[in-house]
Tab-separated table of C-alpha atoms and ligand atoms in Angstrom:
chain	number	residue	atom	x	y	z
A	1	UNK	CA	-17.576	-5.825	10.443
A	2	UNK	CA	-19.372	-2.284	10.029
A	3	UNK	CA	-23.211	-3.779	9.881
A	4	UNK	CA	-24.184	-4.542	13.382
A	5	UNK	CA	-22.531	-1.105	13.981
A	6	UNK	CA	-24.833	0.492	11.239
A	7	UNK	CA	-27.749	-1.367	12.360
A	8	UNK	CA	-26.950	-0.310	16.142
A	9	UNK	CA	-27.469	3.342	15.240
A	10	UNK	CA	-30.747	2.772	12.587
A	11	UNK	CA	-32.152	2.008	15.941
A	12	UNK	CA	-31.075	4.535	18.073
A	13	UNK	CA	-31.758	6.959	14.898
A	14	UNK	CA	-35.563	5.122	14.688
A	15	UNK	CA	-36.029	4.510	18.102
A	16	UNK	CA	-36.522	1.016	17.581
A	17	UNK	CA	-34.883	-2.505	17.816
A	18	UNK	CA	-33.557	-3.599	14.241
A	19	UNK	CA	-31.690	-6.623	13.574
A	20	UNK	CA	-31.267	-6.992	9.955
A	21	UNK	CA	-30.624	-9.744	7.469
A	22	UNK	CA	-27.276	-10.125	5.395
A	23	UNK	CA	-27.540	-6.289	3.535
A	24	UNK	CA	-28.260	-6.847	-0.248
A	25	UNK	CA	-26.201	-4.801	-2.576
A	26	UNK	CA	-27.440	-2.677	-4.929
A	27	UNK	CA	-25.917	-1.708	-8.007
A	28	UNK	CA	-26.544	1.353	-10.162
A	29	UNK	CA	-24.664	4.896	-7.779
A	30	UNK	CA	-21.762	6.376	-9.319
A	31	UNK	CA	-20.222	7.267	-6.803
A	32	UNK	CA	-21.108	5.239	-2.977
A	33	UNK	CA	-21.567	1.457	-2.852
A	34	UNK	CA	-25.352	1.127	-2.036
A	35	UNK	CA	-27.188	-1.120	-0.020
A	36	UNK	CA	-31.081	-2.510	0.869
A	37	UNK	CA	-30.478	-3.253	4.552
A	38	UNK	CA	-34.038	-4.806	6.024
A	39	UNK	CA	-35.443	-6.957	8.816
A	40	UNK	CA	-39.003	-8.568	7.589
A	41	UNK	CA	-40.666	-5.535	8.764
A	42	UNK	CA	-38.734	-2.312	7.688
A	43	UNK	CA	-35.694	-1.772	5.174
A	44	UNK	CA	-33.126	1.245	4.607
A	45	UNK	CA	-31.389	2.262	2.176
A	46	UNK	CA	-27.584	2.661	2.839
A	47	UNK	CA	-24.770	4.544	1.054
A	48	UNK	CA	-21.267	3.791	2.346
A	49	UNK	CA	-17.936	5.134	1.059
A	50	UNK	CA	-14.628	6.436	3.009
A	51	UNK	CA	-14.318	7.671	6.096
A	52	UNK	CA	-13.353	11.480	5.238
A	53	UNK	CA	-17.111	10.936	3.151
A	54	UNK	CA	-18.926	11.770	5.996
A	55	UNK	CA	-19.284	15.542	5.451
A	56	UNK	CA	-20.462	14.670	2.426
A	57	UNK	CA	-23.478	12.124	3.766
A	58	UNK	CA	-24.485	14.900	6.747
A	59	UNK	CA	-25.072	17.307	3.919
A	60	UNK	CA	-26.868	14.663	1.738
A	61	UNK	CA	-29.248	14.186	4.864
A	62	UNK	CA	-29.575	17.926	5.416
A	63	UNK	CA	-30.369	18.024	1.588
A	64	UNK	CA	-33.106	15.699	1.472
A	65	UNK	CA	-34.624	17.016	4.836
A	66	UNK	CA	-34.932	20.267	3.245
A	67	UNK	CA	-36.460	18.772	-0.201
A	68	UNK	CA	-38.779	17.007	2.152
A	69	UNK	CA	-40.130	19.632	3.936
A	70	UNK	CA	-41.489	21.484	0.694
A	71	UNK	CA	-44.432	20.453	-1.188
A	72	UNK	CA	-42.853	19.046	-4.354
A	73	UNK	CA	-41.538	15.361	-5.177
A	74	UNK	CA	-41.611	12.644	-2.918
A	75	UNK	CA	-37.691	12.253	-1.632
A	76	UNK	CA	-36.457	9.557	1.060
A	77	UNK	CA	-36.282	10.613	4.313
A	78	UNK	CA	-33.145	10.461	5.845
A	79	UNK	CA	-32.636	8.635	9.538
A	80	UNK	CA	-29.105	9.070	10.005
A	81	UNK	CA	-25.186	9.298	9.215
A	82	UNK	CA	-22.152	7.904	10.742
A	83	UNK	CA	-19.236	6.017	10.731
A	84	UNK	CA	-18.794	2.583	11.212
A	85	UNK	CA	-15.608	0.549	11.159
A	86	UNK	CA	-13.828	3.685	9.801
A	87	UNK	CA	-16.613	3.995	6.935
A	88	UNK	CA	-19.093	6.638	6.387
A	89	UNK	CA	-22.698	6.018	6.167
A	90	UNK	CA	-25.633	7.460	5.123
A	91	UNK	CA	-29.597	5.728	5.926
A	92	UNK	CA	-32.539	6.354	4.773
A	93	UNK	CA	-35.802	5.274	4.130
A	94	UNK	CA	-36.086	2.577	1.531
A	95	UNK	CA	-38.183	3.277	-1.788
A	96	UNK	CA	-39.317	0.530	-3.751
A	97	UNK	CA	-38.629	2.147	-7.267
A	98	UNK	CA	-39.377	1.196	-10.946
A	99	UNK	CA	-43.376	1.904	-11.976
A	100	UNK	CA	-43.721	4.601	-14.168
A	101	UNK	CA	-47.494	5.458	-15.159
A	102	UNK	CA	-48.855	7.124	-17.962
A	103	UNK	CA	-49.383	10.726	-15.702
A	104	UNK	CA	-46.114	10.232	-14.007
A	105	UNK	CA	-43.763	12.304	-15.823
A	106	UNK	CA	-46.708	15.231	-15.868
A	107	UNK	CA	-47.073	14.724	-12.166
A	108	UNK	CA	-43.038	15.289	-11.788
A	109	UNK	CA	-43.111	18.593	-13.539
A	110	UNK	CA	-46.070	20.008	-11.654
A	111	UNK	CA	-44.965	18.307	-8.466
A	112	UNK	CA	-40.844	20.338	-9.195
A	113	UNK	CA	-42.701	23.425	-9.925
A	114	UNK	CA	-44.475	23.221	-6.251
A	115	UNK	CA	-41.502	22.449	-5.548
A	116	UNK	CA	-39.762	25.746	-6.901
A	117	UNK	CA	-42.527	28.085	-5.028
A	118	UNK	CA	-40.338	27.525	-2.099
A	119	UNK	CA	-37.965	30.358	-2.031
A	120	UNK	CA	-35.976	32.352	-0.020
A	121	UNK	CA	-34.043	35.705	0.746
A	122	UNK	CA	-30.930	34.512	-0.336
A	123	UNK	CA	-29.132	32.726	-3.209
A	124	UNK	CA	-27.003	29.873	-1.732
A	125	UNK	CA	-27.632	27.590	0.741
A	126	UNK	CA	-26.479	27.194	5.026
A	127	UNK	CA	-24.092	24.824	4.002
A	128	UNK	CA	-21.894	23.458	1.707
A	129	UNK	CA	-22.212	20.392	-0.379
A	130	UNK	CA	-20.928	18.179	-3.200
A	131	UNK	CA	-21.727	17.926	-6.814
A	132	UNK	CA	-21.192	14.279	-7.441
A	133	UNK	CA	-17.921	14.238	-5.206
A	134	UNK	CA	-16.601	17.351	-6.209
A	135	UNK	CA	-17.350	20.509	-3.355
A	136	UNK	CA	-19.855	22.704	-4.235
A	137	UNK	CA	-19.927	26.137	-1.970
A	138	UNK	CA	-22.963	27.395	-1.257
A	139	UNK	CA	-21.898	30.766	0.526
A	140	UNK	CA	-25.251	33.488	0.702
A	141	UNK	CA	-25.448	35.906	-1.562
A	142	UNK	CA	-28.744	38.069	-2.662
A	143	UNK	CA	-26.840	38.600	-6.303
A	144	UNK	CA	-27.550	35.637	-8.573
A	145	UNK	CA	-25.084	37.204	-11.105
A	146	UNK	CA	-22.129	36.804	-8.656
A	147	UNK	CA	-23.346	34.027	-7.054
A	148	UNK	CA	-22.939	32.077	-10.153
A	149	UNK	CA	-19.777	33.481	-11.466
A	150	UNK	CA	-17.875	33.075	-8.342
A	151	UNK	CA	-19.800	29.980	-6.644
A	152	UNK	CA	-20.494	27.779	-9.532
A	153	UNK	CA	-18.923	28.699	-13.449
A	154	UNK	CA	-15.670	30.598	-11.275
A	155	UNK	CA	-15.380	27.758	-8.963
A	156	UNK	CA	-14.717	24.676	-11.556
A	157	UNK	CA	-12.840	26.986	-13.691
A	158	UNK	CA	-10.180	27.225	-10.767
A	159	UNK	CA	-10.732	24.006	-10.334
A	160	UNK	CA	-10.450	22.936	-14.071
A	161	UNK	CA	-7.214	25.338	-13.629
A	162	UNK	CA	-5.949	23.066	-11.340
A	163	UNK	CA	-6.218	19.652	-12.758
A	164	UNK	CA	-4.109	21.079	-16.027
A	165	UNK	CA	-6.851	22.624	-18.065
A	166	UNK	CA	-5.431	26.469	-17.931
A	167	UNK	CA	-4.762	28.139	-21.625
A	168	UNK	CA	-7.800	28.861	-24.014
A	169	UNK	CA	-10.064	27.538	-21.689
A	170	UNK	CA	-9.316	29.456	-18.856
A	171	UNK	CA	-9.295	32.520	-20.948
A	172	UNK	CA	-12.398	32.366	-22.904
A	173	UNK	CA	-13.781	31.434	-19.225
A	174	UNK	CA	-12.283	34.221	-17.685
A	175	UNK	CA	-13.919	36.306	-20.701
A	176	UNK	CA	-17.576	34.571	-20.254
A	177	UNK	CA	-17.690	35.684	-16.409
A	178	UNK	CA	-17.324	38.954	-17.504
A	179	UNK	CA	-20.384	39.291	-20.044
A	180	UNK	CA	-22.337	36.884	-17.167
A	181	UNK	CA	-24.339	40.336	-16.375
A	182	UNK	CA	-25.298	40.159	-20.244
A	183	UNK	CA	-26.403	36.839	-20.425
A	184	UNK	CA	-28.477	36.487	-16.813
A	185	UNK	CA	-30.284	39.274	-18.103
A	186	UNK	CA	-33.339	38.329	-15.412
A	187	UNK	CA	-34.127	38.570	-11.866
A	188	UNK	CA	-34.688	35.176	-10.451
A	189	UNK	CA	-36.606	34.590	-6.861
A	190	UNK	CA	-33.976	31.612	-4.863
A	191	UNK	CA	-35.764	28.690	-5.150
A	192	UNK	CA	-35.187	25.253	-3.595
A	193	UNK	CA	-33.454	23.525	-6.177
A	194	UNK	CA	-32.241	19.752	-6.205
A	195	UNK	CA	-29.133	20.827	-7.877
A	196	UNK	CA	-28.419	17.961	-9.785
A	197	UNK	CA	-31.704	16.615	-11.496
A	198	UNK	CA	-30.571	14.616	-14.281
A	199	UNK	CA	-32.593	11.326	-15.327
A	200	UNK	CA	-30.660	8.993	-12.462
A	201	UNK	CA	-31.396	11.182	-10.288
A	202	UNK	CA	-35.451	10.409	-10.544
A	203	UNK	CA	-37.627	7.347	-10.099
A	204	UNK	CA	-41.289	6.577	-9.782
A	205	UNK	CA	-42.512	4.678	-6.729
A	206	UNK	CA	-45.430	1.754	-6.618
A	207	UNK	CA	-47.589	3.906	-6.811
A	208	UNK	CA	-46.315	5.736	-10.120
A	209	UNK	CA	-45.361	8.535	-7.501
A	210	UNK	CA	-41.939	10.847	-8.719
A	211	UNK	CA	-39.169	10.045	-6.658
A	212	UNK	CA	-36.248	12.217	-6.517
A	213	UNK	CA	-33.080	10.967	-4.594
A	214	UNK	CA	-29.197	12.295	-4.558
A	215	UNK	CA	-29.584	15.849	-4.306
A	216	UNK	CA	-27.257	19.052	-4.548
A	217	UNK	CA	-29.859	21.464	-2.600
A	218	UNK	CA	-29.347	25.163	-2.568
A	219	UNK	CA	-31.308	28.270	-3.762
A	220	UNK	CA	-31.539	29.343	-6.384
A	221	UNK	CA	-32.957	29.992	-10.226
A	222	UNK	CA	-35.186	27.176	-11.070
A	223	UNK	CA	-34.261	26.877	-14.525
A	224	UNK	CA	-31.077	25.396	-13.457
A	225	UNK	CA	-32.911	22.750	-12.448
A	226	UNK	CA	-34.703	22.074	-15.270
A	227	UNK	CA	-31.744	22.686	-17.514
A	228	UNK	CA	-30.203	19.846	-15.847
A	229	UNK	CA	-33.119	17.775	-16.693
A	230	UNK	CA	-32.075	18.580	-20.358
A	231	UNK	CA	-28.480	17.942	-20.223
A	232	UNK	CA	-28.598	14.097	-20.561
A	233	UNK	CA	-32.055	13.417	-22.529
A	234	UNK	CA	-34.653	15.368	-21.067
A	235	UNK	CA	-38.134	14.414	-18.996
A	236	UNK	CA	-40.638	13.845	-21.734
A	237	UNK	CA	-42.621	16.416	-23.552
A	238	UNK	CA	-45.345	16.013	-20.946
A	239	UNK	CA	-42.662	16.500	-17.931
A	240	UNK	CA	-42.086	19.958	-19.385
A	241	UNK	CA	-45.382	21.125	-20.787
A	242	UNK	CA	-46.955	20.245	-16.972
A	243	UNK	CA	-44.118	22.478	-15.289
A	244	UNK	CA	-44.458	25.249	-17.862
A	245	UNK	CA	-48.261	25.010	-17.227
A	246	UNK	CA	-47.750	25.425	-13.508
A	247	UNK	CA	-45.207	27.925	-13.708
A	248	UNK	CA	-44.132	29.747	-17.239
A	249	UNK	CA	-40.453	30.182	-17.852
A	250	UNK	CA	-39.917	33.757	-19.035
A	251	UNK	CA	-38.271	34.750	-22.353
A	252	UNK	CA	-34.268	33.952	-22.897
A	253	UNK	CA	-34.291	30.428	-21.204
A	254	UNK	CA	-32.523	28.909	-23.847
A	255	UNK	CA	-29.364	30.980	-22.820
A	256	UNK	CA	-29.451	30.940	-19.584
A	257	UNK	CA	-29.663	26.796	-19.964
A	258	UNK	CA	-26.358	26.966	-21.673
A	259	UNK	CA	-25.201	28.779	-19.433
A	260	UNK	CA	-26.670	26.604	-16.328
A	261	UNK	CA	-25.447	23.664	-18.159
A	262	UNK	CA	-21.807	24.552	-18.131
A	263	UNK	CA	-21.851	24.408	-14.774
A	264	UNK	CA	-22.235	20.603	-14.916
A	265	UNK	CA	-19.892	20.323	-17.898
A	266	UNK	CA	-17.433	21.512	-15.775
A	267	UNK	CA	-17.554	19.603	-13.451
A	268	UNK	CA	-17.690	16.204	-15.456
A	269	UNK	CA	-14.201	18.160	-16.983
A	270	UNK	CA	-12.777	18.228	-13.640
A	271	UNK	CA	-14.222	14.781	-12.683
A	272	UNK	CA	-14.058	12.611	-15.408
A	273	UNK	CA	-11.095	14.577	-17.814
A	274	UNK	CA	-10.308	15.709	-20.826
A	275	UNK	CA	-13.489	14.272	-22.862
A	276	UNK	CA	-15.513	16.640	-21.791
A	277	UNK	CA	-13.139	19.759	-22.768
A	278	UNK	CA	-14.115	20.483	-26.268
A	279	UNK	CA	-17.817	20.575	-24.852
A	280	UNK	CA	-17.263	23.234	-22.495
A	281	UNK	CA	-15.060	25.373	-24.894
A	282	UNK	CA	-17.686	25.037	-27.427
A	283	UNK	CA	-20.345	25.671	-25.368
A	284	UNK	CA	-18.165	28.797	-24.043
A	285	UNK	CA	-17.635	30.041	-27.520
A	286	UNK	CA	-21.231	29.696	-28.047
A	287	UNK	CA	-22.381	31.592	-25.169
A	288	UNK	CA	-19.636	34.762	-26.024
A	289	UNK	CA	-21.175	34.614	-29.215
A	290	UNK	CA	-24.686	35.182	-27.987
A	291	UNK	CA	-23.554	37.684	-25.504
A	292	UNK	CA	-22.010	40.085	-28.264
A	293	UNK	CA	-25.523	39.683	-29.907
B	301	ADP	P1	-24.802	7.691	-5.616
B	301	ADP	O1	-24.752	8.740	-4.533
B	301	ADP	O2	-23.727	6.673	-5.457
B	301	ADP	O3	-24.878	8.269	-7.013
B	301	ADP	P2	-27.690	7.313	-5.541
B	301	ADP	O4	-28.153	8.055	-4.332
B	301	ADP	O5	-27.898	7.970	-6.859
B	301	ADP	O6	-26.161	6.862	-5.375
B	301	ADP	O7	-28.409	5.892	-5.522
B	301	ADP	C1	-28.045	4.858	-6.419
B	301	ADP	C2	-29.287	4.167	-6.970
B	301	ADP	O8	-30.018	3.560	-5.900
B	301	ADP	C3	-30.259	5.127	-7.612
B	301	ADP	O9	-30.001	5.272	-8.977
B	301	ADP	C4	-31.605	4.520	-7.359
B	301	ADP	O10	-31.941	3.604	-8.376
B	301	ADP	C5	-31.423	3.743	-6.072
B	301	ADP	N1	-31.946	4.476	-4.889
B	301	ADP	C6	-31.602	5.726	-4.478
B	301	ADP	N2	-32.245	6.050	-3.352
B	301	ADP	C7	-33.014	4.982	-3.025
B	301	ADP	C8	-33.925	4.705	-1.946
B	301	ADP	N3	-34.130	5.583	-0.969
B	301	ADP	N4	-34.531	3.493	-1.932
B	301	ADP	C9	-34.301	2.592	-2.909
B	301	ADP	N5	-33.468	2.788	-3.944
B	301	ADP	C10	-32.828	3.962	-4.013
């Protein structure tokens, strides 16, 4: 059995003796089986999946550490990663989540914003990570336009290429990366973005607090961010009015969030199939459209 293992190096990782109760699952990841893991006096939260996972889990802990040490939304902080009984973990502090109050979306979007100020030289991140499961590089680059036609939109396509989507897809793609200079007609600073801030990727704490878990960190334009937070139902009114307020987006958002957007499309193509095809060669068509004006 894996526990005693896992609960062997929570205490090295804490520096203190922890022997927990029977773990309680947790239901509600996509992608890791999730756990409360807890002695009376302090509980974890624990992700486990395979073995070859663990890559994954150090840069999940790297990610959060980094979101952590900026001034924006509470995250967990991460104790440690391992394996255990040929499984990968990943622990972290435990966040009781689930009480929303009236300012708490507001708070979020002034709280991301913060978050945002903290930039960098350099689009991209030290190290690579996942998007869901599937890799996301993260190679530095100071040109946002190439960053996100060869890191991100290039990437999936190749990858979309791969899993038997080539044809009009591929070339309509192909076409889009070319007018990319067209359409990212801005100058971004890199910010520290969460990378992949849809709505289960947020809670509130018992306090009302934001909480935002499960991150995809790297620099880079903050509307990607919150065009994610648009992709699958959006924040609130008052989420978006209180970021706006603390920062102002500047003119042409709405086609750069297409264009952010497709990003994740993508991926769901490569990791969930052929439902999500027609969306991304609409959205494609859309976005050549716009760029010949
Ligand atoms: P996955 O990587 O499998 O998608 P998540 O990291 O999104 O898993 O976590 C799954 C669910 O567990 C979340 O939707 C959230 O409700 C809850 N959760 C995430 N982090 C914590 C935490 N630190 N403490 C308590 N619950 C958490």
């Amino acid at each position: 059995m894996h526990w005693p293992l896992i609960s062997e190096q929570i205490a090295a990782a804490s520096g203190k003796h922890f022997s927990p109760s029977a773990p309680r699952s947790v239901g509600g990841g996509c992608i890791n089986s999730a756990y409360q893991l807890a002695d009376g006096e302090r509980a974890f939260f624990v992700k486990l999946n395979q073995g070859e996972t663990l890559a994954m889990f150090e840069a999940e802990a790297a990610g959060l550490a980094e979101l952590a040490a900026a001034d924006g939304p509470r995250v967990p902080q991460p104790l440690c990663t391992g394996i255990a009984g040929g499984q990968a973990f990943i622990a972290m502090e435990w966040i009781d989540l689930g009480r929303q109050r009236g300012d708490s979306a507001a708070e979020a979007g002034r709280q991301l914003a913060q978050m945002h100020r903290r930039t960098r030289e350099h689009f991209g991140w030290e190290q690579d990570n996942t998007i869901g499961s599937t890799a996301q590089p993260n190679t530095l680059n100071a040109d946002w336009v190439a960053f996100w036609r060869e890191q991100r939109l290039g990437f999936q396509l190749k990858l979309a290429a791969r899993h038997g989507h080539g044809g009009r897809l591929q070339e309509r793609g192909a076409r889009l990366l070319e007018v990319l200079p067209v359409l990212l007609n801005h100058a971004p600073e890199p910010s520290l973005l969460h990378g992949d801030l849809w709505g289960g990727n947020i809670g509130y704490d018992s306090q009302g607090a934001p909480v935002i878990f499960d991150p995809a960190v790297y620099f880079g334009d903050r509307e990607a961010d919150l065009a994610m937070t648009e992709l699958f139902g959006g924040f609130g009114a008052d989420f978006y009015a209180a970021y706006r307020e603390a920062w102002p987006l500047s003119s042409g958002y709405s086609t750069r969030k297409s264009l952010y957007n497709l990003y994740h499309i993508l991926n769901h193509l490569n990791l969930f199939g052929r439902g999500y095809l027609s969306q991304a060669e609409g959205l494609i068509e859309r976005l050549l459209a716009e760029a010949r004006g």
